[in-house]
Coordinates of C-alpha atoms (C1' of nucleotides) in Angstrom, one line a residue:
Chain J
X1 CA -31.1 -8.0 12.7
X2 CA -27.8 -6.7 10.9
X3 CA -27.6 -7.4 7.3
X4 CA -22.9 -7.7 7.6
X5 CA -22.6 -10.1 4.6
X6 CA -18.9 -10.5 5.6
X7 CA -20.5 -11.3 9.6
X8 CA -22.7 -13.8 8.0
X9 CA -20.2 -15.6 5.9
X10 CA -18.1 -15.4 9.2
X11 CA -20.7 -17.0 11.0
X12 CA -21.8 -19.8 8.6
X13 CA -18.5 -20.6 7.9
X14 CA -17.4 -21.0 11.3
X15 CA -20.2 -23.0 12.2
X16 CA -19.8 -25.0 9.5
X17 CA -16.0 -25.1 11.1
X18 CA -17.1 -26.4 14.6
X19 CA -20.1 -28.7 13.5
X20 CA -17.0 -30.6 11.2
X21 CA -18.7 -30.3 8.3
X22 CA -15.7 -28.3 7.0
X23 CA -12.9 -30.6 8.1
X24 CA -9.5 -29.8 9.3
X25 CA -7.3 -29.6 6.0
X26 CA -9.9 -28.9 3.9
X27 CA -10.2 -26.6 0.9
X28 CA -12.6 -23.6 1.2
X29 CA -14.6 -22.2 -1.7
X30 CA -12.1 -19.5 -3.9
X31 CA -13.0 -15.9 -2.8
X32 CA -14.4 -15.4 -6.4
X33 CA -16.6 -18.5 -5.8
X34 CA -17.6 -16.9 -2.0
X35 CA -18.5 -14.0 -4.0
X36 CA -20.8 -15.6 -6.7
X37 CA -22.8 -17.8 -3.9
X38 CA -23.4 -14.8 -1.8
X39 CA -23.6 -12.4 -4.0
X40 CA -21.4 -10.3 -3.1
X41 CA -17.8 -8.5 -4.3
X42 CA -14.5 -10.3 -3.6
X43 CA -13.5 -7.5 -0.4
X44 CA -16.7 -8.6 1.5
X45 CA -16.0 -12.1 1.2
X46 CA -12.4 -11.4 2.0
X47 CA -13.4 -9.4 5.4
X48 CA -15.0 -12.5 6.4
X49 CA -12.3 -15.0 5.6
X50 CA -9.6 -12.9 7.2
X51 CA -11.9 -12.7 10.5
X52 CA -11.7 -16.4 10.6
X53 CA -8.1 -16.8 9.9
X54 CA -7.4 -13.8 12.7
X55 CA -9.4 -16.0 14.9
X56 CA -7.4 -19.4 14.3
X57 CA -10.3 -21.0 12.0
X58 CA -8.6 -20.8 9.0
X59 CA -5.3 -20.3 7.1
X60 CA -4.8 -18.4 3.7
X61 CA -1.7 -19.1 1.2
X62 CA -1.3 -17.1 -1.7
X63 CA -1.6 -18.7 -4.7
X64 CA -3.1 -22.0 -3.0
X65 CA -6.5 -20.9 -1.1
X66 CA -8.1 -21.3 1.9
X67 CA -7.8 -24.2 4.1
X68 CA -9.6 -25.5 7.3
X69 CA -7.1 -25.2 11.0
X70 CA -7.1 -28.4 12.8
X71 CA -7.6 -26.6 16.5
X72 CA -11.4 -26.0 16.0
X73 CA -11.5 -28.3 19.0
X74 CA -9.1 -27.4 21.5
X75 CA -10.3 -24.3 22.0
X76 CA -10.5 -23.8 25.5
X77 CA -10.4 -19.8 27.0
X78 CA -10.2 -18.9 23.6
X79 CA -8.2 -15.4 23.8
X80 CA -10.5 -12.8 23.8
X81 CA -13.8 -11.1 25.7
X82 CA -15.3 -14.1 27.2
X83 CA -17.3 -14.7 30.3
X84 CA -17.8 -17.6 32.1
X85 CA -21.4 -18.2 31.3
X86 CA -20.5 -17.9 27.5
X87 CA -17.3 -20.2 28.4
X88 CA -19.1 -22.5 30.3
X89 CA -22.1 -23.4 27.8
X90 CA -19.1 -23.7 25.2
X91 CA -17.7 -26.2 26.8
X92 CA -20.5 -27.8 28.1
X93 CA -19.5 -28.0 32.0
X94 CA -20.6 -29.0 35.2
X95 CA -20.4 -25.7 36.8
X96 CA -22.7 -23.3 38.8
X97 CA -22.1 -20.2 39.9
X98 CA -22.3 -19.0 43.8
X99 CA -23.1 -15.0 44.3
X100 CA -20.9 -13.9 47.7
X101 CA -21.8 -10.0 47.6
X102 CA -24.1 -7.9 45.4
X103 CA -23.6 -4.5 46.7
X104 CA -23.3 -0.9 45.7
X105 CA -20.6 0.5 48.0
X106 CA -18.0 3.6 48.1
X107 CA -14.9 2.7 46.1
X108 CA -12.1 3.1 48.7
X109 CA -8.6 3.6 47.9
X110 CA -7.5 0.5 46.2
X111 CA -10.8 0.3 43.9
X112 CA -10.8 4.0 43.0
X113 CA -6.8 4.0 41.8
X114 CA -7.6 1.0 39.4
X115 CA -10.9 2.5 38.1
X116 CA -9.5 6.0 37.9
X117 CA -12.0 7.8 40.2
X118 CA -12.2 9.2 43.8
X119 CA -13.0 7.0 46.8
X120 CA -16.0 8.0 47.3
X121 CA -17.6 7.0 44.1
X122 CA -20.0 4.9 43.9
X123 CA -19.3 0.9 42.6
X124 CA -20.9 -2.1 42.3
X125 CA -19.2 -4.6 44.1
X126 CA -19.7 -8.4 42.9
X127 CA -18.0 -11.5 44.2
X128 CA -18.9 -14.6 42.8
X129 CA -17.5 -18.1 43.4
X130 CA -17.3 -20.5 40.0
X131 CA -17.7 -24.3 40.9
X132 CA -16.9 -27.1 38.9
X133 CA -17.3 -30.7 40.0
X134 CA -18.4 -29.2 43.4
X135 CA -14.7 -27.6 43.9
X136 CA -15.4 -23.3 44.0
X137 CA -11.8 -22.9 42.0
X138 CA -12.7 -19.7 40.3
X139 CA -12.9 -16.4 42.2
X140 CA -14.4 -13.7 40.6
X141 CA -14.8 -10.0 41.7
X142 CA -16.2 -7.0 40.0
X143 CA -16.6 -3.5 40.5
X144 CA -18.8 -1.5 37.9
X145 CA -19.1 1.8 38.1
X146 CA -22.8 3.0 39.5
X147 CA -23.0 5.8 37.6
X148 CA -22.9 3.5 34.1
X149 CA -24.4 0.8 35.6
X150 CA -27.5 0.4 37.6
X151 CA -30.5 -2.0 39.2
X152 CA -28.1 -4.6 39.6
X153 CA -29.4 -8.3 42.0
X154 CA -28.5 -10.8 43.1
X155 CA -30.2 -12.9 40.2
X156 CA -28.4 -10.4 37.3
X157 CA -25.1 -11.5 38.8
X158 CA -26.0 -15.1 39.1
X159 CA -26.8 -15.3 35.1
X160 CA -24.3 -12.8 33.3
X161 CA -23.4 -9.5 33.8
X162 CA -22.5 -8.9 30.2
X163 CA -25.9 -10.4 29.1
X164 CA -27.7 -7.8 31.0
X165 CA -25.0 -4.6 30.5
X166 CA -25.7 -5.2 26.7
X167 CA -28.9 -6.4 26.2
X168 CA -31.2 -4.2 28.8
X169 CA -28.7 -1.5 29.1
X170 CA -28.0 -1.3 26.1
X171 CA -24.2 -0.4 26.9
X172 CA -21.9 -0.9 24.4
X173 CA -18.3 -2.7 25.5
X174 CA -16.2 -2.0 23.3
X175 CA -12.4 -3.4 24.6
X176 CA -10.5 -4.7 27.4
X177 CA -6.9 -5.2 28.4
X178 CA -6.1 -7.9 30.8
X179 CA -3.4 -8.8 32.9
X180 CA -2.6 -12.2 33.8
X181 CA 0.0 -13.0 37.0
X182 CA 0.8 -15.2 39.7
X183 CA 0.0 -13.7 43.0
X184 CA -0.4 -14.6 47.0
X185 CA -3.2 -16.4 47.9
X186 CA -4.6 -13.6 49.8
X187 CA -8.0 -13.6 52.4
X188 CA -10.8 -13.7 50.4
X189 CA -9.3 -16.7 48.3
X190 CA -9.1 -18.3 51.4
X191 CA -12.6 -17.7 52.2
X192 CA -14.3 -18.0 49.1
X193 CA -12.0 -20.7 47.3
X194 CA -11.6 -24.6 48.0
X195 CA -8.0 -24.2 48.0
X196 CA -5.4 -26.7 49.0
X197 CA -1.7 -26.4 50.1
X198 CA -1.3 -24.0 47.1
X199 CA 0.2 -20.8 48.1
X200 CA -0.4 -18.9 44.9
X201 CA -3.4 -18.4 42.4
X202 CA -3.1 -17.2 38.9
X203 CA -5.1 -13.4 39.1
X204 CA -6.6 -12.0 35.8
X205 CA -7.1 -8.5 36.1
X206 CA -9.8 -6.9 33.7
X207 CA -10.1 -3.4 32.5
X208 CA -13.3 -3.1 30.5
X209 CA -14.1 -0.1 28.2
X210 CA -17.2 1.5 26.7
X211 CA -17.1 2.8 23.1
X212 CA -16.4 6.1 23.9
X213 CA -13.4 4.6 25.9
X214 CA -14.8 5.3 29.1
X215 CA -13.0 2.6 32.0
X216 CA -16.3 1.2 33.4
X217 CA -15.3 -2.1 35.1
X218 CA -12.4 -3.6 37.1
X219 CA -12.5 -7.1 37.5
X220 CA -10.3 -9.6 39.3
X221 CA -10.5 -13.2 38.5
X222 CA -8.5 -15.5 40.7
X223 CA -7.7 -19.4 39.7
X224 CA -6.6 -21.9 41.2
X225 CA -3.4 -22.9 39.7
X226 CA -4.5 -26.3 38.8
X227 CA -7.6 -25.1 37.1
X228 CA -6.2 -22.3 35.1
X229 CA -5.5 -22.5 31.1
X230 CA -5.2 -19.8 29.2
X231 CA -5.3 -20.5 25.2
X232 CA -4.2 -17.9 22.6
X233 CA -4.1 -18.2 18.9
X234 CA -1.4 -16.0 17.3
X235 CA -1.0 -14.8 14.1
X236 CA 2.6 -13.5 13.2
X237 CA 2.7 -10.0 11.7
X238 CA 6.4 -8.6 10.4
X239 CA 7.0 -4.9 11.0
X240 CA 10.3 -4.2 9.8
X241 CA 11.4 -1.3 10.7
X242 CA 11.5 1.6 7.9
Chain B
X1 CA 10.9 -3.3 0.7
X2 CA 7.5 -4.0 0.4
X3 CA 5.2 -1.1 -0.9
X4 CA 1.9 -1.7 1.3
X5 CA 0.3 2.1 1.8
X6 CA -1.4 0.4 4.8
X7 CA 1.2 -1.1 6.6
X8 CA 3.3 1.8 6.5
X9 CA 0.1 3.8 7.3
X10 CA 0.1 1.8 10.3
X11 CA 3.7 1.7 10.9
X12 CA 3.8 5.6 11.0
X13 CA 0.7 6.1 13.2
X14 CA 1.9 3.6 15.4
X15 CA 5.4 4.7 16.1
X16 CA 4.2 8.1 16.8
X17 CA 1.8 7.0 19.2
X18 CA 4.4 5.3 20.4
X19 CA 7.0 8.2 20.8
X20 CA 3.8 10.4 22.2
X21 CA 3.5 12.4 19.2
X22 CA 0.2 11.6 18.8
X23 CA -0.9 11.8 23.2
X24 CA -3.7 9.3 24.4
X25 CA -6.9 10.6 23.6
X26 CA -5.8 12.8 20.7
X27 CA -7.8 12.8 17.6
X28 CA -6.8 11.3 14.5
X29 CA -7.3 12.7 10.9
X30 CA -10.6 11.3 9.4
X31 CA -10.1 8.8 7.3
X32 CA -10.8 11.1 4.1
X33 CA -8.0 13.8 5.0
X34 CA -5.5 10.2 6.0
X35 CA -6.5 9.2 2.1
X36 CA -5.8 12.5 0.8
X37 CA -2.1 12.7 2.5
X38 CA -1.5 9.2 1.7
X39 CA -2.8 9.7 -1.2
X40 CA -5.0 6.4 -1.6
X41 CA -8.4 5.3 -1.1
X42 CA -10.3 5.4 1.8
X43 CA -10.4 1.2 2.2
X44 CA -7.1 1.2 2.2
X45 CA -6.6 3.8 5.0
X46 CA -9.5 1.9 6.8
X47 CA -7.3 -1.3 7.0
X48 CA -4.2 0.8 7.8
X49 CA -6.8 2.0 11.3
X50 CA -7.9 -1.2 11.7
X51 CA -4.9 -3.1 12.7
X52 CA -4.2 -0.3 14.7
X53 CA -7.5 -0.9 16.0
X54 CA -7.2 -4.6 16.7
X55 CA -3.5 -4.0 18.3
X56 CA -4.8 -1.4 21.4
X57 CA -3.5 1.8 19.7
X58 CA -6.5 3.5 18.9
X59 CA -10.2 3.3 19.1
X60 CA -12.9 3.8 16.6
X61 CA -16.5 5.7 17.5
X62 CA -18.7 6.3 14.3
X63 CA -19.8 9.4 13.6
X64 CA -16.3 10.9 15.8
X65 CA -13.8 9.7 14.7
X66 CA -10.7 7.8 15.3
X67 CA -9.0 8.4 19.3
X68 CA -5.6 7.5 20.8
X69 CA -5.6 4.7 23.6
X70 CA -3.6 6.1 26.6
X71 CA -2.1 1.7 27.0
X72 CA 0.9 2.7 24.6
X73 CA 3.6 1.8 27.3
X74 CA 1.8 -0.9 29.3
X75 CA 2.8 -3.1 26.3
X76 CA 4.6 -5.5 28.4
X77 CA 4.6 -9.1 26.7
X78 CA 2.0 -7.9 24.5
X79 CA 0.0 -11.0 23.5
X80 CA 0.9 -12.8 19.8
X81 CA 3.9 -13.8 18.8
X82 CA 6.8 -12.1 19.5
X83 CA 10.2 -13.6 20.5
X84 CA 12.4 -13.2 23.0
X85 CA 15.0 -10.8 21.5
X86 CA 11.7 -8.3 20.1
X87 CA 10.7 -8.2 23.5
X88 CA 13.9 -7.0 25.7
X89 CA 15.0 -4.7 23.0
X90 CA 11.2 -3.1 23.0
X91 CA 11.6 -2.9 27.0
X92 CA 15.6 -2.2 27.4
X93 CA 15.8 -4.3 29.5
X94 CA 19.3 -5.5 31.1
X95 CA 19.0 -8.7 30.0
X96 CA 21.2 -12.0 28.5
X97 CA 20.6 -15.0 27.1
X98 CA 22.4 -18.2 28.2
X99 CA 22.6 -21.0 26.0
X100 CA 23.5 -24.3 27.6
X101 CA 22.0 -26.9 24.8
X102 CA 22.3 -26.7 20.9
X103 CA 22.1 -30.1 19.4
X104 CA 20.2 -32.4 17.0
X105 CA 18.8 -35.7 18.5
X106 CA 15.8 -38.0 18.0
X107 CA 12.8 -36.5 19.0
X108 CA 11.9 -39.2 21.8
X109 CA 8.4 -40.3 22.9
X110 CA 7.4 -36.9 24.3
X111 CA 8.4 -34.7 22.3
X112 CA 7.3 -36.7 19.1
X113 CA 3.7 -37.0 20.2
X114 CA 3.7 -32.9 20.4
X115 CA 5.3 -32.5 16.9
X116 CA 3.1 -35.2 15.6
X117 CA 6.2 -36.7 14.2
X118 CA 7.8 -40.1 14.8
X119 CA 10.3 -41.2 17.6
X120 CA 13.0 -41.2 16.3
X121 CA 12.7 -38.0 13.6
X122 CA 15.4 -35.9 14.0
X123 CA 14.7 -32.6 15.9
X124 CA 17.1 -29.6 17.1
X125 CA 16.8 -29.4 21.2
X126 CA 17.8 -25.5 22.4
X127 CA 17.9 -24.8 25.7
X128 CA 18.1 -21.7 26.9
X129 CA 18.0 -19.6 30.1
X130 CA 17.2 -15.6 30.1
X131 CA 18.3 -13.6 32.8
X132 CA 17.5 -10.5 34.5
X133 CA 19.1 -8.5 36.5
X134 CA 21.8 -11.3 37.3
X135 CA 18.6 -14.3 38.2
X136 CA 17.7 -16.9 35.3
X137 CA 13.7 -16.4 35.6
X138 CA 13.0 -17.8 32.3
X139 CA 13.8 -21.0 31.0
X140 CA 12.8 -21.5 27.1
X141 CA 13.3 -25.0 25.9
X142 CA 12.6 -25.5 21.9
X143 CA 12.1 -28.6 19.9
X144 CA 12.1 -27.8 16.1
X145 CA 12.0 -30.3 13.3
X146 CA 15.7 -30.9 11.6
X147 CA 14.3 -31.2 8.4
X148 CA 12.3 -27.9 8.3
X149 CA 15.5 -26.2 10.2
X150 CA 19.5 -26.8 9.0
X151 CA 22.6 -25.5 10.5
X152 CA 21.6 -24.0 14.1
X153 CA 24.4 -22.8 16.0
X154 CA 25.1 -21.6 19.6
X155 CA 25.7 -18.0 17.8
X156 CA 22.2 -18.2 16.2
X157 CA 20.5 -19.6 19.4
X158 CA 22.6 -16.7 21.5
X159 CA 21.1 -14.4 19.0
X160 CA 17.6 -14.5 17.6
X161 CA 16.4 -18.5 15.9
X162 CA 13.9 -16.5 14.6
X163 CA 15.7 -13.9 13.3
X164 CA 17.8 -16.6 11.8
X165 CA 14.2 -18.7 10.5
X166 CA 13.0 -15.6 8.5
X167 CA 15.9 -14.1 7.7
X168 CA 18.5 -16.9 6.2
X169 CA 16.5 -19.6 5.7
X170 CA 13.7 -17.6 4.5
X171 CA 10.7 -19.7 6.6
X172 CA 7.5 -18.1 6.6
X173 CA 5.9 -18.2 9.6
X174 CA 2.4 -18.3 10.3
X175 CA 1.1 -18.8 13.1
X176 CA 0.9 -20.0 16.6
X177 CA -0.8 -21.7 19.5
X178 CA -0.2 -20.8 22.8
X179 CA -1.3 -23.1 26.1
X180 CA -0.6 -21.0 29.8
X181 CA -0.4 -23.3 32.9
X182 CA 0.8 -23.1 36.3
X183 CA 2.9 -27.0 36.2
X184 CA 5.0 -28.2 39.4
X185 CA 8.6 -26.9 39.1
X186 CA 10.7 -30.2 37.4
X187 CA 14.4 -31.0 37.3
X188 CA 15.1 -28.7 34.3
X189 CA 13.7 -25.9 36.2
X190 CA 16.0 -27.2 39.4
X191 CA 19.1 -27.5 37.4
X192 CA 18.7 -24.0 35.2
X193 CA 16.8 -21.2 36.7
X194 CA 17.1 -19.5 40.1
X195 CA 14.2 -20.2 41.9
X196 CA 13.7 -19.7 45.3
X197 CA 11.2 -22.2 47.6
X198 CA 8.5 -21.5 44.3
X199 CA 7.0 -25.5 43.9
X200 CA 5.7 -24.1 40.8
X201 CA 6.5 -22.2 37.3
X202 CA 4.4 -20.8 34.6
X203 CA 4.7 -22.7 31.6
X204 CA 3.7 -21.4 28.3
X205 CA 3.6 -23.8 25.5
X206 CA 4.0 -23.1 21.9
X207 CA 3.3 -24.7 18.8
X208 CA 4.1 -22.7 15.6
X209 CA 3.0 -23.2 12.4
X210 CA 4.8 -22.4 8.8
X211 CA 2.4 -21.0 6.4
X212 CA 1.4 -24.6 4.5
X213 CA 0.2 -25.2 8.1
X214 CA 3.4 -27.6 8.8
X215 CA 4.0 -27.9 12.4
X216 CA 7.7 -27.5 12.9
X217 CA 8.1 -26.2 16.1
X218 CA 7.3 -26.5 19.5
X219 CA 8.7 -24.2 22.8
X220 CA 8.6 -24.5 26.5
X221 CA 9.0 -20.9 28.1
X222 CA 9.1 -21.5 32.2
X223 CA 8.5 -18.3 33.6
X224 CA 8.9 -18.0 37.7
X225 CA 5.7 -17.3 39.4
X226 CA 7.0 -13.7 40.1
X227 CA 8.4 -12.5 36.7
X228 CA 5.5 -13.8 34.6
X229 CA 3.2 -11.5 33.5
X230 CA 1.0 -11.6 30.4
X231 CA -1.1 -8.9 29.0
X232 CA -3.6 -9.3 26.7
X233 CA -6.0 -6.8 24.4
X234 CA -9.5 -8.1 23.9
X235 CA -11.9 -6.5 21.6
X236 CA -15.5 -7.3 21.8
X237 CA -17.1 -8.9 18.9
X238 CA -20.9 -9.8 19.2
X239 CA -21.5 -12.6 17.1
X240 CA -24.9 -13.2 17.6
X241 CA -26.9 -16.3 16.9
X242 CA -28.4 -16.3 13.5
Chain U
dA1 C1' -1.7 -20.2 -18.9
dA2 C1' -5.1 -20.5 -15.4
dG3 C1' -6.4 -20.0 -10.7
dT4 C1' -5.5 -18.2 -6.3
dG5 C1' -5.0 -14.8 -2.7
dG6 C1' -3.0 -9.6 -1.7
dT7 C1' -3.5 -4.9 -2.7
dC8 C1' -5.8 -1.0 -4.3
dT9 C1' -9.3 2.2 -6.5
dA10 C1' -13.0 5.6 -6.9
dG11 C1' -16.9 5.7 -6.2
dA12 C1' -21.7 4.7 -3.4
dC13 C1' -25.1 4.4 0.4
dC14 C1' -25.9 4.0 5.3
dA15 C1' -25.9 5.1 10.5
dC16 C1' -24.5 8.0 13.8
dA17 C1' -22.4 12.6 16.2
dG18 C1' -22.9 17.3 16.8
dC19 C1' -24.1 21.8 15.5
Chain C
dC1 C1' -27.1 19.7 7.6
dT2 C1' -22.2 18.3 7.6
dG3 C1' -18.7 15.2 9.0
dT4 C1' -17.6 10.9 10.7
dG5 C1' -16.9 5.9 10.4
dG6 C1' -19.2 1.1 8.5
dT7 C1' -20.3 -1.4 4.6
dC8 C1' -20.2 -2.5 -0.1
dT9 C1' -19.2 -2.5 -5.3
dA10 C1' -17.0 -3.8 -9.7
dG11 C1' -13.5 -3.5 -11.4
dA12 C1' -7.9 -3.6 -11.7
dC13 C1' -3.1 -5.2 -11.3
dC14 C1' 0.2 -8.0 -8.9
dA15 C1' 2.6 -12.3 -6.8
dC16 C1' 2.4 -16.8 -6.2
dT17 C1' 1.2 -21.9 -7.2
dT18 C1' 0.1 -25.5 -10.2
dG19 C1' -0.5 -27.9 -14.4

DNA sequence: AAGTGGTCTAGACCACAGC
DNA sequence: CTGTGGTCTAGACCACTTG
């Protein structure tokens, strides 16, 4: 559709990455070569080779080049925007997904303080069980604002939310912030979880954003502690101070 | 020191979104009045907005223009990599570090097989507890390799090792993994933290990288269950299938 | 000295918002 | 139509590594 050369370099390159045809510790192309074989300037090619080094593909040393990361495999929850359907394919799991509740509901006081609206705004409420090897260890539960979002079922919820927000709604999600902590196991884990002795699950809380920054999404996803694993690829940035 | 127009772009905007100068959902200067102050090009301001992009503070619409996130204090341990030290002084927190190992010993089966290195390579072992409010919730254990790292002290490990890695022995560090898991709470944990009837911890590992991609250290940080928190800013990036 | 990545320029054209 | 951000160009100079 787009015609992004630096997105398609990132892309090519990165599958190139993952399939191990570029092996870990191998030398990439120069930018000047990048830029002859696509046809391209330098600062193109260089916008896609710093997406892949932001995003733990690569590493870049002045003076030296461009060199292949050794993680490519380990990549678990890759940090990021991820659902489970797109995390799940990834990694190629046994998994299916259980739908609880599909309802649009009032938002009620807890709901409405997280969403920033009144309580009697309208949400959709998800809750959907994640089962691997026939254990339900992942909890999740989403409310989506019915004013942004609408015609949600049961089968929408059952394949992926995001698939549907972006491709039929068109809606464009632009950012999240999420929270991860340790909380109480608290009713609904109980009900909806095979749990064990634990006491605690590990809780990610989701805010998810339009493009015009609108907060259109809460979402709580509840782990059990022996299934959680959260990976994150840093890069180290030096602000002094001036 | 350095000269970067947009890093020090950057710098400036941030720090006054920071201080509130600039209030969530204020409007930015377009990127052609930002090159005309700065007096540079517009790709250069553009990378400047960026990073601030990628790091929560701001958000970009086309055609509007660039708008203040209102998550400029939730920054608690902002995801990426950022020590100890950088953390409680960006908090003020009342906080202190206690130190109770410093030494240089063979690396041992375990710990060799996570540096990739050989049993009996010489590695530094800190161990360090960080309190809060008079309770020793964190528990950071490091490993790093002897002959990346010479002369560690208690004074530097008190302080800042990575103040003391950039700094003095003028290591450039790259970047890092990071693994989050919920383990069972071990004799370490027993022995150095104040925990109350938790049977579990949070235990983020860390493998960091020098820039020629060397492996040369790799951290424990034990959190308990009810001090850990971890927040994370996710931008969504469709990469579609070509 | 040659090659590499890091920064920067002074333009250009496009897609999208809003008047 | 104007202003905005998104992409791209064809150079330039610098700092660093390697031979």
């Amino acid at each position: 559709m787009k015609n992004n050369i630096f997105l398609t370099l990132y892309k090519e390159v990165a599958q190139q990455i993952d399939a191990g045809v570029l092996p870990p510790g191998s030398k990439l192309p120069s930018e000047h070569e990048f830029a002859a074989t696509y046809d391209t300037s330098r600062e193109t090619v260089r916008k896609g080779l710093n997406m892949l080094a932001q995003h733990g593909y690569i590493n870049k040393v002045k003076g030296k080049g461009s060199f292949v990361l050794n993680n490519g495999k380990l990549k678990f929850p890759v940090s990021g925007l991820v659902s489970y359907k797109e995390l799940s394919e990834r990694m190629g799991y046994l998994s299916r997904t259980i739908v609880y509740v599909t309802e649009c509901v009032p938002a009620g006081e807890e709901i409405a303080r997280e969403l920033k609206v009144s309580a009697d705004h309208l949400v959709w409420k998800v809750i959907r069980a994640r089962e691997i090897d026939n254990e339900r260890v992942i909890l999740d539960i989403d409310y989506l604002l019915a004013d942004v979002v609408s015609g949600l079922t049961k089968e929408i919820t059952t394949d992926s939310i995001y698939h549907y927000l972006e491709q039929t709604l068109q809606l464009k999600i632009s950012y999240a912030e999420k929270i991860i902590t340790v909380d109480q196991v608290n009713e609904l884990d109980q009900s909806f979880m095979d749990l064990g002795e634990d006491s605690h699950v590990v809780v990610v809380r989701g805010y998810v954003h339009l493009e015009d920054t609108t907060l259109f999404q809460y979402t709580e996803s509840r782990h059990r502690l022996d299934k959680f694993q959260f990976v994150d690829f840093a890069r180290r940035i030096v602000v002094e101070e001036s």
